[in-house]
Short mmCIF file of C-alpha atoms and ligand atoms in Angstrom, two decimals:
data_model
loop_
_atom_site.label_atom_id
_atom_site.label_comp_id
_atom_site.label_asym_id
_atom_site.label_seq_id
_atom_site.Cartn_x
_atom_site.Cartn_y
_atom_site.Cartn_z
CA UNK N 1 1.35 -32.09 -2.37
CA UNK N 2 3.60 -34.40 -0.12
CA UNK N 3 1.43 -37.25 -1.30
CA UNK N 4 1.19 -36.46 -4.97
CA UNK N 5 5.18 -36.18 -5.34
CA UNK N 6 5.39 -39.29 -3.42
CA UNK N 7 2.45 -41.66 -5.57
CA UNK N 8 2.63 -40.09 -9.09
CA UNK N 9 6.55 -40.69 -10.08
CA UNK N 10 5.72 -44.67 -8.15
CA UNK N 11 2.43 -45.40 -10.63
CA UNK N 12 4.26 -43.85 -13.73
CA UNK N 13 7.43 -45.74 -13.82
CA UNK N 14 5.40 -49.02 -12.71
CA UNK N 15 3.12 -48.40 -15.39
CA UNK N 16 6.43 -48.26 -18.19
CA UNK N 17 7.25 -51.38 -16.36
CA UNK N 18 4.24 -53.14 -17.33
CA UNK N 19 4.22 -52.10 -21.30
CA UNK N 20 8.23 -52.82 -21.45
CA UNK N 21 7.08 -56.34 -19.98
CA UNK N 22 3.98 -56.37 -22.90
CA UNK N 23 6.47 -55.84 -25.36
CA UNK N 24 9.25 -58.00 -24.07
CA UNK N 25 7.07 -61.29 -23.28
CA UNK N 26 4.58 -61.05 -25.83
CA UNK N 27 7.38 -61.95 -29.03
CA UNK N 28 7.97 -64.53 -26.80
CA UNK N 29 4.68 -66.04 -26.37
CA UNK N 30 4.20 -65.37 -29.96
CA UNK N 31 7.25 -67.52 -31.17
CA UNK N 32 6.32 -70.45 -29.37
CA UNK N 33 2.40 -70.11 -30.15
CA UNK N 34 4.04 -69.92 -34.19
CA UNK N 35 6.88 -73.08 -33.09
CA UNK N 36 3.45 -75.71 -31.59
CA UNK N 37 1.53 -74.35 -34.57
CA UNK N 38 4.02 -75.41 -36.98
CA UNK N 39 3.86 -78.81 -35.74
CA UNK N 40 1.96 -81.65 -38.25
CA UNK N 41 0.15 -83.45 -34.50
CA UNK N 42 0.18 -81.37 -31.59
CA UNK N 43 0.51 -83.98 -28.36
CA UNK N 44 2.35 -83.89 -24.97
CA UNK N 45 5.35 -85.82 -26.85
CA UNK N 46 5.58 -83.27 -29.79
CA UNK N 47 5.08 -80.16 -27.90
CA UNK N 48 7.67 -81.33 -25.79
CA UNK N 49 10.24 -81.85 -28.26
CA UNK N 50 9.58 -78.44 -29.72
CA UNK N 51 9.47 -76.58 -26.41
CA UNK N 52 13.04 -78.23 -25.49
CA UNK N 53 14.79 -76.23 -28.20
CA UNK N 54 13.71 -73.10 -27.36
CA UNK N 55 15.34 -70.43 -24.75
CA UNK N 56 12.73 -70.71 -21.59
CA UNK N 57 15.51 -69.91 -18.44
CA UNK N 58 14.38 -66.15 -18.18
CA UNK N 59 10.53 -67.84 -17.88
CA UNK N 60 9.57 -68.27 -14.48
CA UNK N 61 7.02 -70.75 -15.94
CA UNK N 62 5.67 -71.61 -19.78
CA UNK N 63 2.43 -73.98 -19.93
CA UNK N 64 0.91 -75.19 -23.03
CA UNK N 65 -2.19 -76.49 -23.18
CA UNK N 66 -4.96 -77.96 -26.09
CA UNK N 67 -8.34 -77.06 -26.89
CA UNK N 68 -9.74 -78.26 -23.76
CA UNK N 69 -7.34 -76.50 -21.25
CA UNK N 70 -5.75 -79.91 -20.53
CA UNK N 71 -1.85 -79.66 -20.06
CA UNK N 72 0.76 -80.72 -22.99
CA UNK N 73 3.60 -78.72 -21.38
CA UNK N 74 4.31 -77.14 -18.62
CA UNK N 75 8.01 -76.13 -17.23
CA UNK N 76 8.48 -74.34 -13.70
CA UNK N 77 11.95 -72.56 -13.09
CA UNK N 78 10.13 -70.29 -9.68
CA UNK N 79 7.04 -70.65 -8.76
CA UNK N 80 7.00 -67.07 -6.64
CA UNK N 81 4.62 -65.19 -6.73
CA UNK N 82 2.72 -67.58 -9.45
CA UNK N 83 -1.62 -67.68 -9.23
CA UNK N 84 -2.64 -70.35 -11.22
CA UNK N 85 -6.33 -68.96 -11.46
CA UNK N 86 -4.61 -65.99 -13.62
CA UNK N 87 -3.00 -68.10 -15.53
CA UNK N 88 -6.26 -70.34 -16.37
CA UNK N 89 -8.36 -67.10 -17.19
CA UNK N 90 -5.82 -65.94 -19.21
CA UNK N 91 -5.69 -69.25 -21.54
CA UNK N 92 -9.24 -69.47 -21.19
CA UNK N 93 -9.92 -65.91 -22.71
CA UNK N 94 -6.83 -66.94 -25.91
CA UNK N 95 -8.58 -69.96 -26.51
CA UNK N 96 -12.44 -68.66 -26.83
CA UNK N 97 -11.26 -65.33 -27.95
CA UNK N 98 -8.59 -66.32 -30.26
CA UNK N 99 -6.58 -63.72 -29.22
CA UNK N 100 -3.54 -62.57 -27.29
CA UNK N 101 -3.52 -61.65 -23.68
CA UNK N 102 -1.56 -59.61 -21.12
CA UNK N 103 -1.68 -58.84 -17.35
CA UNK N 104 0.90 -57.75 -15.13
CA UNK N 105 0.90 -56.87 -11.42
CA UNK N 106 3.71 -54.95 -9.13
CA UNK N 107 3.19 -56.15 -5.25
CA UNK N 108 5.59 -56.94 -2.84
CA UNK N 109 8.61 -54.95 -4.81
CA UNK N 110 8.03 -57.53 -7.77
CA UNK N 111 6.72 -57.37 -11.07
CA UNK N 112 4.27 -60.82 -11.91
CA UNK N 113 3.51 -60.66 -15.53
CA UNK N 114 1.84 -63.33 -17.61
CA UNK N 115 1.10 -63.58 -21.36
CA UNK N 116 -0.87 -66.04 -23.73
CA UNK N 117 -1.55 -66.42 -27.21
CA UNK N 118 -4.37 -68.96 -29.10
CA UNK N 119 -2.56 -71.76 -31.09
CA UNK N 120 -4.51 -72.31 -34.00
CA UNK N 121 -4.92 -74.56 -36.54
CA UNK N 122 -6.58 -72.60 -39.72
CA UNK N 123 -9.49 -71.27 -38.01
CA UNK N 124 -9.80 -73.37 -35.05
CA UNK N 125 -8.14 -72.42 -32.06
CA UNK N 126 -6.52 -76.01 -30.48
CA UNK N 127 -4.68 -74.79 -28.08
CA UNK N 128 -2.74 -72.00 -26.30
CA UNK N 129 0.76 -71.08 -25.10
CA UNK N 130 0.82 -68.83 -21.55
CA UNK N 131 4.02 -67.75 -19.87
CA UNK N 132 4.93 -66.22 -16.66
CA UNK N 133 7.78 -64.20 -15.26
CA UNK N 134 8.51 -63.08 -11.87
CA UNK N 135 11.03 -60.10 -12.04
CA UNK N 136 12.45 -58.88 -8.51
CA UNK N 137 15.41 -56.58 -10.31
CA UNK N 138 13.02 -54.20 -11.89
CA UNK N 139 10.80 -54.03 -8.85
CA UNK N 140 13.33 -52.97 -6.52
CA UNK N 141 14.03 -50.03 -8.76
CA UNK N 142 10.37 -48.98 -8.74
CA UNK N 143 10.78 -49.26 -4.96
CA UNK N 144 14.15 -47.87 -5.16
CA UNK N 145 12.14 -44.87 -7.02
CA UNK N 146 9.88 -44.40 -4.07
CA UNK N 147 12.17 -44.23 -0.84
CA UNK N 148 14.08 -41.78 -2.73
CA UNK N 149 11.15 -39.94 -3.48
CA UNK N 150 9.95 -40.47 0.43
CA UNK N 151 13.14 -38.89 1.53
CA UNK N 152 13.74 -35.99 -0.79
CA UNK N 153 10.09 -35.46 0.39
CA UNK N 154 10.72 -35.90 3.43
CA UNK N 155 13.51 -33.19 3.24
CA UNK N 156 11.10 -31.05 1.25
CA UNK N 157 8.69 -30.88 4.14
CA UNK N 158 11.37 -30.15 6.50
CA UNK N 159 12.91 -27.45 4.46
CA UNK N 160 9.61 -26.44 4.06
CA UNK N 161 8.84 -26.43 7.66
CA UNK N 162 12.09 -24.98 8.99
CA UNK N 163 11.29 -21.92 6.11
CA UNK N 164 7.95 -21.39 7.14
CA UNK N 165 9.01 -21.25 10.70
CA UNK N 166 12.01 -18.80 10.34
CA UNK N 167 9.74 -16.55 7.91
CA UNK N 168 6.89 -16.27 10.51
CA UNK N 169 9.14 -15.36 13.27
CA UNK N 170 10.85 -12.82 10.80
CA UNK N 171 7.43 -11.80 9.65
CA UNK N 172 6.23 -11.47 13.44
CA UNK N 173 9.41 -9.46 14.65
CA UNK N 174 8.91 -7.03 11.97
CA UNK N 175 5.51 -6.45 12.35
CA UNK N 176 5.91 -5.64 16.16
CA UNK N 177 8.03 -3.08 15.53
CA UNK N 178 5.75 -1.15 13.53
CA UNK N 179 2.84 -2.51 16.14
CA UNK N 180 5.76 -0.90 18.69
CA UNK N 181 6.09 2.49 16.71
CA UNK N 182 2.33 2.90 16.34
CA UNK N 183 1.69 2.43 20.09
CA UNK N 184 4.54 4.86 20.53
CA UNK N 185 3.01 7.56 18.39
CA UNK N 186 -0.31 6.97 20.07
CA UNK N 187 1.20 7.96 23.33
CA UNK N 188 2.17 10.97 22.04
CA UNK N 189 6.11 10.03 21.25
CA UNK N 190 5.93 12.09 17.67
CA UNK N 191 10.12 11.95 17.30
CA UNK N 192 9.53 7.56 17.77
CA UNK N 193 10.38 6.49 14.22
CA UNK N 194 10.02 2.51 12.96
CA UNK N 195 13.10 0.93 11.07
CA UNK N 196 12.08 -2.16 9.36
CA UNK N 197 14.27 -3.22 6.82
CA UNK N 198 13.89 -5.18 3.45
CA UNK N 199 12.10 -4.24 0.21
CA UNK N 200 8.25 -5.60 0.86
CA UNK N 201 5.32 -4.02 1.57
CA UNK N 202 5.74 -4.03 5.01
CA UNK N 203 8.79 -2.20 4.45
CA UNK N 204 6.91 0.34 2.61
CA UNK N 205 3.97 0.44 5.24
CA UNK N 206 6.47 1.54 7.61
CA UNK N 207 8.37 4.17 5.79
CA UNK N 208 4.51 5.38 5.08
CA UNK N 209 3.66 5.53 8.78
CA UNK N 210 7.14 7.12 9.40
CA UNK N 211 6.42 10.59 7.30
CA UNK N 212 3.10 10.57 8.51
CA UNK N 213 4.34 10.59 12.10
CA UNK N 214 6.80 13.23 10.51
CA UNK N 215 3.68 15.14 9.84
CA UNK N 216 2.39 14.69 13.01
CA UNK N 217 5.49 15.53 14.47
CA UNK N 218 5.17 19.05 12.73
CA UNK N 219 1.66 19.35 13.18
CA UNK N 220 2.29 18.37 17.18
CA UNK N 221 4.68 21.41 17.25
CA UNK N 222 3.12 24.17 15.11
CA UNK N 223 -0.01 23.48 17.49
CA UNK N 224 2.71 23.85 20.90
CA UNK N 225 4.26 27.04 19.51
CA UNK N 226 0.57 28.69 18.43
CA UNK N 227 -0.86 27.52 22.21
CA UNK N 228 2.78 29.06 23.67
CA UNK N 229 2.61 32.34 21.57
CA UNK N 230 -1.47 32.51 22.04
CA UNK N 231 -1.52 32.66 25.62
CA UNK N 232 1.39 34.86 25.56
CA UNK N 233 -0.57 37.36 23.60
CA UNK N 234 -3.78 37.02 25.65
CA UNK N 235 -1.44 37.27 29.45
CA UNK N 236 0.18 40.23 27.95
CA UNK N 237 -3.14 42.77 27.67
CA UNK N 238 -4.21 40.99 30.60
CA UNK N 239 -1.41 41.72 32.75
CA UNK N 240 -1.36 45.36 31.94
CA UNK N 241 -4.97 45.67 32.60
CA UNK N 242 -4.50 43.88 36.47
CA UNK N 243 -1.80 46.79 36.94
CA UNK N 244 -3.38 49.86 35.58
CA UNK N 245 -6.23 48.48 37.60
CA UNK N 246 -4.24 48.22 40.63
CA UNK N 247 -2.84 51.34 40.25
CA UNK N 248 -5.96 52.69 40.58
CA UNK N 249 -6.97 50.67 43.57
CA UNK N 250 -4.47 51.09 45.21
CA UNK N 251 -3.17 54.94 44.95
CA UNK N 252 -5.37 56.98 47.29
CA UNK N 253 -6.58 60.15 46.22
CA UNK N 254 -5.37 59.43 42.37
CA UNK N 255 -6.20 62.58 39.90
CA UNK N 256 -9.39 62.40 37.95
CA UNK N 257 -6.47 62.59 34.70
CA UNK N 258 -4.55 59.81 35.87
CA UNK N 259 -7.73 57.92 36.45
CA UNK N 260 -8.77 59.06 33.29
CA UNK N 261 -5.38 57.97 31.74
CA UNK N 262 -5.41 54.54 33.39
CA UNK N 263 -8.43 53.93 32.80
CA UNK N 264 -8.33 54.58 29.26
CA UNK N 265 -5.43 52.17 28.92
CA UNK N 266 -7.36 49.62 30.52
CA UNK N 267 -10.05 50.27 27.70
CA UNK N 268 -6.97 49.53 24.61
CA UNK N 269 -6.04 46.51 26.03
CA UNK N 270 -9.58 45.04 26.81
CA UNK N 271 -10.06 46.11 22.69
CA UNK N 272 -6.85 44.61 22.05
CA UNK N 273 -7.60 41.77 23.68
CA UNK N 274 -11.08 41.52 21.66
CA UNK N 275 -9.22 41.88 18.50
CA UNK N 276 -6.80 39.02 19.46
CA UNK N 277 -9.70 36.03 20.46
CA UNK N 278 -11.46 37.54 17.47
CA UNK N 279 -8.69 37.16 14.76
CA UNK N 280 -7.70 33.89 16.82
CA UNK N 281 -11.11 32.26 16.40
CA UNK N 282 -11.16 33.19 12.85
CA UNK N 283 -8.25 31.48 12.02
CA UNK N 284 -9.35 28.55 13.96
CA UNK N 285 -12.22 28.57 12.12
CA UNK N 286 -10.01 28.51 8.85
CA UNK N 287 -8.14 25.52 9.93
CA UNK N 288 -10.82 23.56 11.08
CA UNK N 289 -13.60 24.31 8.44
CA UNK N 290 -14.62 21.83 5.85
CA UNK N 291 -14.36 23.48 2.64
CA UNK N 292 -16.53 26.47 2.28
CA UNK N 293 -19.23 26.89 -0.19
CA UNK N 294 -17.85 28.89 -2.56
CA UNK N 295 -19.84 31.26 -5.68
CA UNK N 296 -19.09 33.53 -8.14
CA UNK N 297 -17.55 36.47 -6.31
CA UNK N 298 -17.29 40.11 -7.97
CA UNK N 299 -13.70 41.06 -6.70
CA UNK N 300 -14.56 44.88 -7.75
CA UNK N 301 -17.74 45.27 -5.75
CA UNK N 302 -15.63 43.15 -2.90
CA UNK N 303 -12.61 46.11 -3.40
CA UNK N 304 -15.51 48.53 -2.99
CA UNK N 305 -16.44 47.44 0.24
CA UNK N 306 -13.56 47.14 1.56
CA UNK N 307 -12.50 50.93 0.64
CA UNK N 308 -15.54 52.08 1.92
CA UNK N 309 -15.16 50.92 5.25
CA UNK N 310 -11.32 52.11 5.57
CA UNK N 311 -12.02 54.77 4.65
CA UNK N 312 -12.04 57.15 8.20
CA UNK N 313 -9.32 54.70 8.94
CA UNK N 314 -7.32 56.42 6.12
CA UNK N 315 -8.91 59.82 6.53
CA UNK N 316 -7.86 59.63 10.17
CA UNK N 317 -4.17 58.55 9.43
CA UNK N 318 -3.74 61.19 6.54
CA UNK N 319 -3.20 58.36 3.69
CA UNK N 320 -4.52 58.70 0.29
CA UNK N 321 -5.98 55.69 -0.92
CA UNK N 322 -6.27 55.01 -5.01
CA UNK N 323 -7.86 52.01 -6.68
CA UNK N 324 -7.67 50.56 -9.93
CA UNK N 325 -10.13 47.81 -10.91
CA UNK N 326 -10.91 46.21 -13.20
CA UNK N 327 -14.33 45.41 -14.04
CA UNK N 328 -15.53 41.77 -14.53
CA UNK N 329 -13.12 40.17 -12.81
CA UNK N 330 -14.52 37.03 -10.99
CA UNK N 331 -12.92 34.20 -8.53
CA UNK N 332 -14.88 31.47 -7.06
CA UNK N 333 -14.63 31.94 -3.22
CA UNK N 334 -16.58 33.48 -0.42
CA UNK N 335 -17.35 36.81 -0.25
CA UNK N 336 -16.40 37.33 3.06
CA UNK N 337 -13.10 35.68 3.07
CA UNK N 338 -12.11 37.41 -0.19
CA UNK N 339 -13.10 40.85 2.23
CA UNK N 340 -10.76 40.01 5.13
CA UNK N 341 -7.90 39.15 2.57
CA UNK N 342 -8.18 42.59 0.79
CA UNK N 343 -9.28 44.38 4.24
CA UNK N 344 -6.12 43.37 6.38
CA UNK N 345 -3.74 44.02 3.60
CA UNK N 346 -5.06 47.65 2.88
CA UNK N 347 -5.49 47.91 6.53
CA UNK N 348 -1.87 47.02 7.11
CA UNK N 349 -0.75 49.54 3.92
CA UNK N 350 -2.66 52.32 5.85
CA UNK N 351 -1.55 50.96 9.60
CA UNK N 352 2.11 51.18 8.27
CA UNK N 353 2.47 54.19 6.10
CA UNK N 354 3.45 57.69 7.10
CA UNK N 355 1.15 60.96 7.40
CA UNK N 356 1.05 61.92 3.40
CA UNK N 357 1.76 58.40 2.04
CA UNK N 358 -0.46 56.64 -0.15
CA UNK N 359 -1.81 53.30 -0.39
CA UNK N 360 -2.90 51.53 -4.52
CA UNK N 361 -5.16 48.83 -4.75
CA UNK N 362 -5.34 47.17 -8.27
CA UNK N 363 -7.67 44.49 -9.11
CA UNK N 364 -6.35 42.85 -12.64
CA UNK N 365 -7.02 40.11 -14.61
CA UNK N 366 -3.93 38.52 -16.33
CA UNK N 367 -5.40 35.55 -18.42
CA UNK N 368 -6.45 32.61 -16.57
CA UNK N 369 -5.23 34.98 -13.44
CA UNK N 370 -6.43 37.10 -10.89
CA UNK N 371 -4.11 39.75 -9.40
CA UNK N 372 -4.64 42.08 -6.34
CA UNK N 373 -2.01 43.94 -5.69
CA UNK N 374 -1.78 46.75 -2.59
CA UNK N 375 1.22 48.73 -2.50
CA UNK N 376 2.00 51.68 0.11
CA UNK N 377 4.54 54.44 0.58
CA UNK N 378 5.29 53.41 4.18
CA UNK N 379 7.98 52.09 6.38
CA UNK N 380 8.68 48.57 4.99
CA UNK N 381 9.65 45.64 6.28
CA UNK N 382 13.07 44.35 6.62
CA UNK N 383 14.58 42.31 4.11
CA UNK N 384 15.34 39.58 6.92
CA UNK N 385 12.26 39.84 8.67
CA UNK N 386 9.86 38.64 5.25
CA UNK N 387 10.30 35.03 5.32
CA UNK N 388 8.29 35.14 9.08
CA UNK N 389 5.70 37.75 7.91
CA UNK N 390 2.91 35.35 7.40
CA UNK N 391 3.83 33.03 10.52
CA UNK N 392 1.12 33.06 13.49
CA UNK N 393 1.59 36.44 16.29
CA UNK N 394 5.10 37.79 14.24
CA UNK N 395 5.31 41.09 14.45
CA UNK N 396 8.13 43.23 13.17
CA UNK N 397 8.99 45.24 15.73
CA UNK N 398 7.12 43.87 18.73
CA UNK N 399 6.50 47.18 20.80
CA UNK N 400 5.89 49.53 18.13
CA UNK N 401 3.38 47.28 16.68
CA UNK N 402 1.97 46.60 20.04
CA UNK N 403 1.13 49.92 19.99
CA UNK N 404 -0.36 50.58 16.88
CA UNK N 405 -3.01 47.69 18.25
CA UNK N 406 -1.57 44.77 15.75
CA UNK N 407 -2.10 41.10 17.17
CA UNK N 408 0.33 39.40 14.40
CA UNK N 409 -2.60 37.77 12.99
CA UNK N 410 -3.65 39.39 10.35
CA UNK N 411 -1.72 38.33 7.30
CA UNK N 412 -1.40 34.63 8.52
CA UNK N 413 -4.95 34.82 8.07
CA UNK N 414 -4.49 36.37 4.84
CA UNK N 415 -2.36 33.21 3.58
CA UNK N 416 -4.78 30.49 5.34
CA UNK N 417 -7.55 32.14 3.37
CA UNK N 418 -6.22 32.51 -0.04
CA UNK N 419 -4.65 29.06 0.46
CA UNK N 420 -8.41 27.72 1.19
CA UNK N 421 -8.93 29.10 -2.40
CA UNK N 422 -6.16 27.71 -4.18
CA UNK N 423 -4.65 31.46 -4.39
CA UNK N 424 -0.75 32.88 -3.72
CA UNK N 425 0.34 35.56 -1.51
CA UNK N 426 3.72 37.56 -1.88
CA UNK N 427 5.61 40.23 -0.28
CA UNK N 428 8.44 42.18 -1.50
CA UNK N 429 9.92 45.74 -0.78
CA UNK N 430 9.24 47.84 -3.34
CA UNK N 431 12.47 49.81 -4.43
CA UNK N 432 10.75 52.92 -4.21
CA UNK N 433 9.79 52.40 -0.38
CA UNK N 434 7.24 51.10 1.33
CA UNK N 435 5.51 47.33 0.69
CA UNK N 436 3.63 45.22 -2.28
CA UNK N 437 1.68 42.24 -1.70
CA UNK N 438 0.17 40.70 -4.11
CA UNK N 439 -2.73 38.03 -3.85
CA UNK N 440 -3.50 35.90 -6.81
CA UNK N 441 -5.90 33.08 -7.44
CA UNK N 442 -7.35 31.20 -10.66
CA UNK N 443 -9.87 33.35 -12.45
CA UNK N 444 -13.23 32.41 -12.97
CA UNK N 445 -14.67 32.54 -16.61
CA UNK N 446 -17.97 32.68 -16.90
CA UNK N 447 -18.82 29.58 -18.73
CA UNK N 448 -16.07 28.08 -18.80
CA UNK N 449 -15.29 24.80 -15.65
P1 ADP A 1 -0.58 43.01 12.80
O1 ADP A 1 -1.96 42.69 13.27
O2 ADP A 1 0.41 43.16 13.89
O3 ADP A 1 -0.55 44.08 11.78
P2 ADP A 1 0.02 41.28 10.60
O4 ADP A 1 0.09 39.81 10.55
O5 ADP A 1 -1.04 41.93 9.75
O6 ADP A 1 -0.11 41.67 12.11
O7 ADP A 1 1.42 41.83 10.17
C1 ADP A 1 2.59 41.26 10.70
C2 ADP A 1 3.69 42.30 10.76
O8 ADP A 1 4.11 42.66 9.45
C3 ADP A 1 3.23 43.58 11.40
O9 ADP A 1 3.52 43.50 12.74
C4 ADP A 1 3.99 44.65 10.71
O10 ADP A 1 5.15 44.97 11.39
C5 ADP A 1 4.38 44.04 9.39
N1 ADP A 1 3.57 44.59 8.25
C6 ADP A 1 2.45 44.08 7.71
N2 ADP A 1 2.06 44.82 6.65
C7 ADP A 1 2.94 45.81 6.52
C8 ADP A 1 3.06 46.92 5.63
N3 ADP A 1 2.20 47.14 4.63
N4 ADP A 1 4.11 47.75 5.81
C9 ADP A 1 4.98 47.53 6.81
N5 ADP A 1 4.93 46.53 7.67
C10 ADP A 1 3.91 45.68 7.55
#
């Protein structure tokens, strides 16, 4: 690039140099050609006389010579620069050519041009005029041309350098900080965030990384607070069994009752227990699964099931359990998830109702819609305490619920699932008492994609 700036402005203004000296010398050459031509005898004498009167001082040489290259005239203000053998191929190619010539060379800052033209005599060439100028002035602007070019290049590559240079290091500081950040968040520092500043895509890279370490961040703490309230759950049960087994152990001569008693509560817990690794591996299933395969699922026959097997459950706890469905209403899930949604929250309605409450289940489908909906007469759930309802191990009223055998699992597992199926869950008080949650998820048309 360097060398291009430096050669291409040289050759062009050289090269206008050479036709401005075309057109300046050859008017020239051609009026004196016309002046010997004009004469009635062309000889040394003659030509001489002729050549006198005409302006020559600008010429670094003018030469005339006849037909057989011999000299007639010749006048020599500077002979710099001057190559005769140019000068005799030049008159050589006017005379057997019978026509004009031109050369011109630039070299050593100067500009050596030399013109000829035939002189003829009707259609016989006799002769021919050839001048020469050696022009200094114009060559040291050509060279004049090219240091200036040198330096500003010169600069150029400088700037250029200097540029390059700062913008690496600027590059190279940046890109260690987010280099920095992401070895950060590899060792496990989730609240590390990078600030790069500016408006590239570097800057954009690291906002990028910085919400997914936000992400991570969350993620890193939803997994700390499930591990926390997990083996809270499981030491709990666990506990109680090592005393009630103590107890035992250690009491001598213990009541076959209290036994009894003791070791009944030893069996809750280990069932508790059960139920809480159970539910906990299902939902650790759900959030590790790849998507399930999911059909054409019946909701109605899935309702069916479901009330079928809660049946004693209800029986037992004096509930009365109605269902509405309707028929030919389809979702594209699995089966058995679609079960444990409709299962927990109908075992829930029953769980937390009173003895002569009753428990709905509707199955409807609202255009493009489905809508389960299971509503109970029982004790309700606080308007503050909603928002947490669906959060991992929160129960309402921790002993109480202890005791009715509830891990605080089963509705977050009721929102992982129907999220897995691009479904909804709600919960709201109803104003008459008691709870309605509703699940609902895109229909499936037969049909219809
Ligand atoms: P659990 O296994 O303890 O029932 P869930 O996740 O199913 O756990 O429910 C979380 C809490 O929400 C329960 O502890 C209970 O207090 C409350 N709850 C759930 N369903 C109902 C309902 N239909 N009526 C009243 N309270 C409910």
């Amino acid at each position: 690039m360097i060398v291009v700036l430096n050669t291409y402005p040289v050759i062009i203004s050289r090269d206008l140099v050479f036709v401005s000296k075309e057109n300046a010398l050859w008017p020239t050459t051609a009026r004196m050609g016309a002046s010997v031509e004009a004469l009635e005898r062309i000889t040394p004498e003659t030509v001489g006389q002729v050549m006198s009167m005409m302006e020559t001082g600008n010429l670094s040489q003018v030469s005339v010579m006849n037909g057989n290259m011999d000299e007639l005239y010749s006048v020599r203000n500077d002979a710099t620069g001057y190559d005769e053998r140019v000068l005799f191929s030049l008159v050589r190619s006017a005379i057997s050519n019978k026509e004009d010539k031109f050369r011109s060379f630039f070299s050593d800052g100067a500009f050596m041009s030399y013109s000829s033209c035939p002189i003829m005599s009707g259609d016989q060439v006799v002769g021919a005029v050839c001048v020469y100028e050696y022009d200094e002035t114009e060559g040291r602007i050509v060279l004049g041309i090219r240091d200036d070019m040198l330096n500003i290049s010169l600069g150029l590559g400088i700037a250029a350098i200097l540029v390059s240079f700062i913008l690496s290091k600027t590059m190279t500081y940046r890109l260690k900080r987010v280099l920095d950040g992401i070895k950060n968040v590899r060792e496990g520092e989730y609240t590390y965030r990078v600030a790069v500043s500016g408006h590239d895509e570097l800057t954009q890279l690291s906002d990028e990384f910085n919400s997914l370490t936000d992400r991570l961040q969350k993620t890193e703490e939803i997994r700390r607070r499930f591990v926390a309230d997990a083996s809270h759950e499981l030491k709990t049960p666990l506990a109680a069994i090592r005393l009630l087994s103590d107890s035992i152990l250690e009491t001598d001569n213990m009541d076959a009752e209290t036994v009894k008693e003791f070791v009944t509560g030893i069996r809750e817990e280990s069932e508790r227990l059960g139920r809480t690794t159970g539910q906990l591996l299902a939902l650790t299933k759900l959030d590790n699964a790849a998507a399930t395969v999911r059909v054409d699922v019946d909701c109605c026959e899935v309702a069916n099931r479901v009330l079928g097997t809660l049946k004693p459950i209800a029986e037992r706890a004096g509930v009365t359990v109605r269902a509405e469905l309707d028929a030919n209403v389809h979702i594209m899930a699995s089966s058995d998830e679609l079960f444990q949604i409709i299962y927990n929250l109908v075992e829930n309605a029953i769980k937390y109702n009173r003895p002569g409450g009753s428990v709905s289940l509707t199955v409807r489908r609202e255009s493009e819609k489905v809508r389960i909906t299971v509503e109970d007469t029982g004790i309700g759930i606080p308007e503050e305490d909603l928002p947490y309802i669906f959060d991992r191990f929160y129960r309402v009223e921790k002993s109480r619920d202890r005791d009715e055998g509830g891990t605080g699992l089963g509705l977050s597992i009721v929102k992982s699932t129907a999220d897995r199926h691009g479904g909804e869950v709600t919960a709201e008080k109803r104003s008459e008492g008691g709870m309605r949650f509703v699940v609902s998820f895109p229909a499936y048309i037969q049909g219809k994609t």
